[in-house]
Amino acid sequence: MTAREVYGFFRSSTSYRLRLALAAKGLDYSPRFISLPGGAHRTEAFLAINPQGLVPVLREEGRAFTQSLAILEYLEERYPEPPLLPADLVERAYVRALSQVIACDIHPLNNVRVLTLLRQDFGIDDGGVQRWYEHWIATGMASFEAMLSCECRHGRYCLGDKLTIADLCLVPQVANARRFACDLSPFPLSCGIAERVEALDVLAPAAPGRQADAF
Ligand SMILES: N[C@@H](CCC(=O)N[C@@H](CS)C(=O)NCC(=O)O)C(=O)O
């Protein structure tokens, strides 16, 4: 039993990001399953851990860390090996920019609470919600693909052959887009990278289907 805990949900892409980072760094943890469909993130017990009511949360040595990108940066600073950010300042900025295309410009628009609001408060039907979801995947992934292609710094992964947090943000977003049957054919660079990252043995335990709360 480790003192490190991860509060997450198998299908949550932000939880998946964190599991990927922990796997890449070889850090073990005890999973704490927070069912989003079951509303476990809105219970008093969970709100006492993260008042924002969102997963993931990393708990280490009694401290709770929230916001997946902030957690990834914390892990990077605390456990620098193997690095998930490049040493070069300009490359670091590039990797952070790619990560934020996904974490700031795609994910928040397609989050569960947004889709629920569209359905419940704005009366949008399933077809409309699907169009919304596909729209933000298409525009966000087009930006991501264009950055990769214009900068031409990719190799096996987003930045050459070094795994970075940009790859760890990309994989869960592509997985979610596939789950919502979005057309990913216009994004061959991004999808090729995602497939190569997903195929890494060291990261396999982080996959949604491998979590004990998966259904
Ligand atoms: N910016 C936050 C977003 C966290 C987030 O939105 N998590 C989702 C799951 S992927 C969640 O808890 N959603 C609950 C809800 O929308 O009600 C992060 O990166 O950690």
PDB file of N, CA and C and ligand atoms in Angstrom, residues 12-14 17 36 41 54-56 67-68 107 111-113, ligand 1:
ATOM      1  N   SER A  12     -12.575   9.343 -17.475  1.00  0.00           N
ATOM      2  CA  SER A  12     -12.241  10.766 -17.439  1.00  0.00           C
ATOM      3  C   SER A  12     -10.876  10.986 -18.091  1.00  0.00           C
ATOM      4  N   SER A  13     -10.830  11.883 -19.088  1.00  0.00           N
ATOM      5  CA  SER A  13      -9.575  12.056 -19.815  1.00  0.00           C
ATOM      6  C   SER A  13      -8.529  12.766 -18.947  1.00  0.00           C
ATOM      7  N   THR A  14      -8.978  13.582 -18.014  1.00  0.00           N
ATOM      8  CA  THR A  14      -7.994  14.255 -17.154  1.00  0.00           C
ATOM      9  C   THR A  14      -7.392  13.248 -16.156  1.00  0.00           C
ATOM     10  N   ARG A  17      -4.868  11.302 -18.144  1.00  0.00           N
ATOM     11  CA  ARG A  17      -3.611  12.067 -18.240  1.00  0.00           C
ATOM     12  C   ARG A  17      -2.706  11.809 -17.047  1.00  0.00           C
ATOM     13  N   LEU A  36     -18.384   9.348 -11.783  1.00  0.00           N
ATOM     14  CA  LEU A  36     -19.009  10.596 -12.251  1.00  0.00           C
ATOM     15  C   LEU A  36     -20.491  10.373 -12.572  1.00  0.00           C
ATOM     16  N   HIS A  41     -18.583  12.686  -7.300  1.00  0.00           N
ATOM     17  CA  HIS A  41     -17.752  13.905  -7.254  1.00  0.00           C
ATOM     18  C   HIS A  41     -18.496  15.073  -6.610  1.00  0.00           C
ATOM     19  N   LEU A  54     -14.178  18.104  -9.018  1.00  0.00           N
ATOM     20  CA  LEU A  54     -13.700  17.542 -10.283  1.00  0.00           C
ATOM     21  C   LEU A  54     -12.593  16.532 -10.020  1.00  0.00           C
ATOM     22  N   VAL A  55     -12.514  15.537 -10.903  1.00  0.00           N
ATOM     23  CA  VAL A  55     -11.375  14.622 -10.863  1.00  0.00           C
ATOM     24  C   VAL A  55     -10.415  15.032 -11.985  1.00  0.00           C
ATOM     25  N   PRO A  56      -9.127  14.758 -11.843  1.00  0.00           N
ATOM     26  CA  PRO A  56      -8.530  13.931 -10.807  1.00  0.00           C
ATOM     27  C   PRO A  56      -8.037  14.751  -9.614  1.00  0.00           C
ATOM     28  N   GLN A  67      -6.254  19.913 -10.437  1.00  0.00           N
ATOM     29  CA  GLN A  67      -5.977  20.440 -11.787  1.00  0.00           C
ATOM     30  C   GLN A  67      -4.866  19.613 -12.438  1.00  0.00           C
ATOM     31  N   SER A  68      -5.273  18.793 -13.412  1.00  0.00           N
ATOM     32  CA  SER A  68      -4.348  17.800 -13.959  1.00  0.00           C
ATOM     33  C   SER A  68      -3.030  18.383 -14.489  1.00  0.00           C
ATOM     34  N   HIS A 107     -10.941  20.248 -24.082  1.00  0.00           N
ATOM     35  CA  HIS A 107     -11.577  19.480 -23.000  1.00  0.00           C
ATOM     36  C   HIS A 107     -12.679  20.240 -22.246  1.00  0.00           C
ATOM     37  N   ASN A 111     -16.728  18.838 -21.562  1.00  0.00           N
ATOM     38  CA  ASN A 111     -16.783  18.183 -20.247  1.00  0.00           C
ATOM     39  C   ASN A 111     -18.221  17.733 -19.938  1.00  0.00           C
ATOM     40  N   VAL A 112     -18.334  16.732 -19.075  1.00  0.00           N
ATOM     41  CA  VAL A 112     -19.654  16.171 -18.727  1.00  0.00           C
ATOM     42  C   VAL A 112     -20.633  17.266 -18.290  1.00  0.00           C
ATOM     43  N   ARG A 113     -20.159  18.184 -17.441  1.00  0.00           N
ATOM     44  CA  ARG A 113     -21.095  19.185 -16.903  1.00  0.00           C
ATOM     45  C   ARG A 113     -21.599  20.138 -17.988  1.00  0.00           C
TER      46      ARG A 113
HETATM   47  N1  LIG B   1      -9.167  21.532 -15.609  1.00  0.00           N
HETATM   48  C1  LIG B   1      -9.449  20.373 -14.834  1.00  0.00           C
HETATM   49  C2  LIG B   1     -10.666  19.694 -15.378  1.00  0.00           C
HETATM   50  C3  LIG B   1     -11.092  18.519 -14.540  1.00  0.00           C
HETATM   51  C4  LIG B   1     -12.383  17.955 -15.069  1.00  0.00           C
HETATM   52  O1  LIG B   1     -13.171  18.671 -15.676  1.00  0.00           O
HETATM   53  N2  LIG B   1     -12.620  16.668 -14.805  1.00  0.00           N
HETATM   54  C5  LIG B   1     -13.827  16.062 -15.286  1.00  0.00           C
HETATM   55  C6  LIG B   1     -13.606  14.651 -15.752  1.00  0.00           C
HETATM   56  S1  LIG B   1     -12.577  14.600 -17.171  1.00  0.00           S
HETATM   57  C7  LIG B   1     -14.863  16.048 -14.190  1.00  0.00           C
HETATM   58  O2  LIG B   1     -14.548  15.821 -13.042  1.00  0.00           O
HETATM   59  N3  LIG B   1     -16.101  16.299 -14.581  1.00  0.00           N
HETATM   60  C8  LIG B   1     -17.184  16.285 -13.674  1.00  0.00           C
HETATM   61  C9  LIG B   1     -18.321  17.086 -14.206  1.00  0.00           C
HETATM   62  O3  LIG B   1     -18.196  17.631 -15.301  1.00  0.00           O
HETATM   63  O4  LIG B   1     -19.330  17.155 -13.512  1.00  0.00           O
HETATM   64  C10 LIG B   1      -8.246  19.412 -14.832  1.00  0.00           C
HETATM   65  O5  LIG B   1      -7.503  19.425 -15.818  1.00  0.00           O
HETATM   66  O6  LIG B   1      -8.049  18.676 -13.851  1.00  0.00           O
END
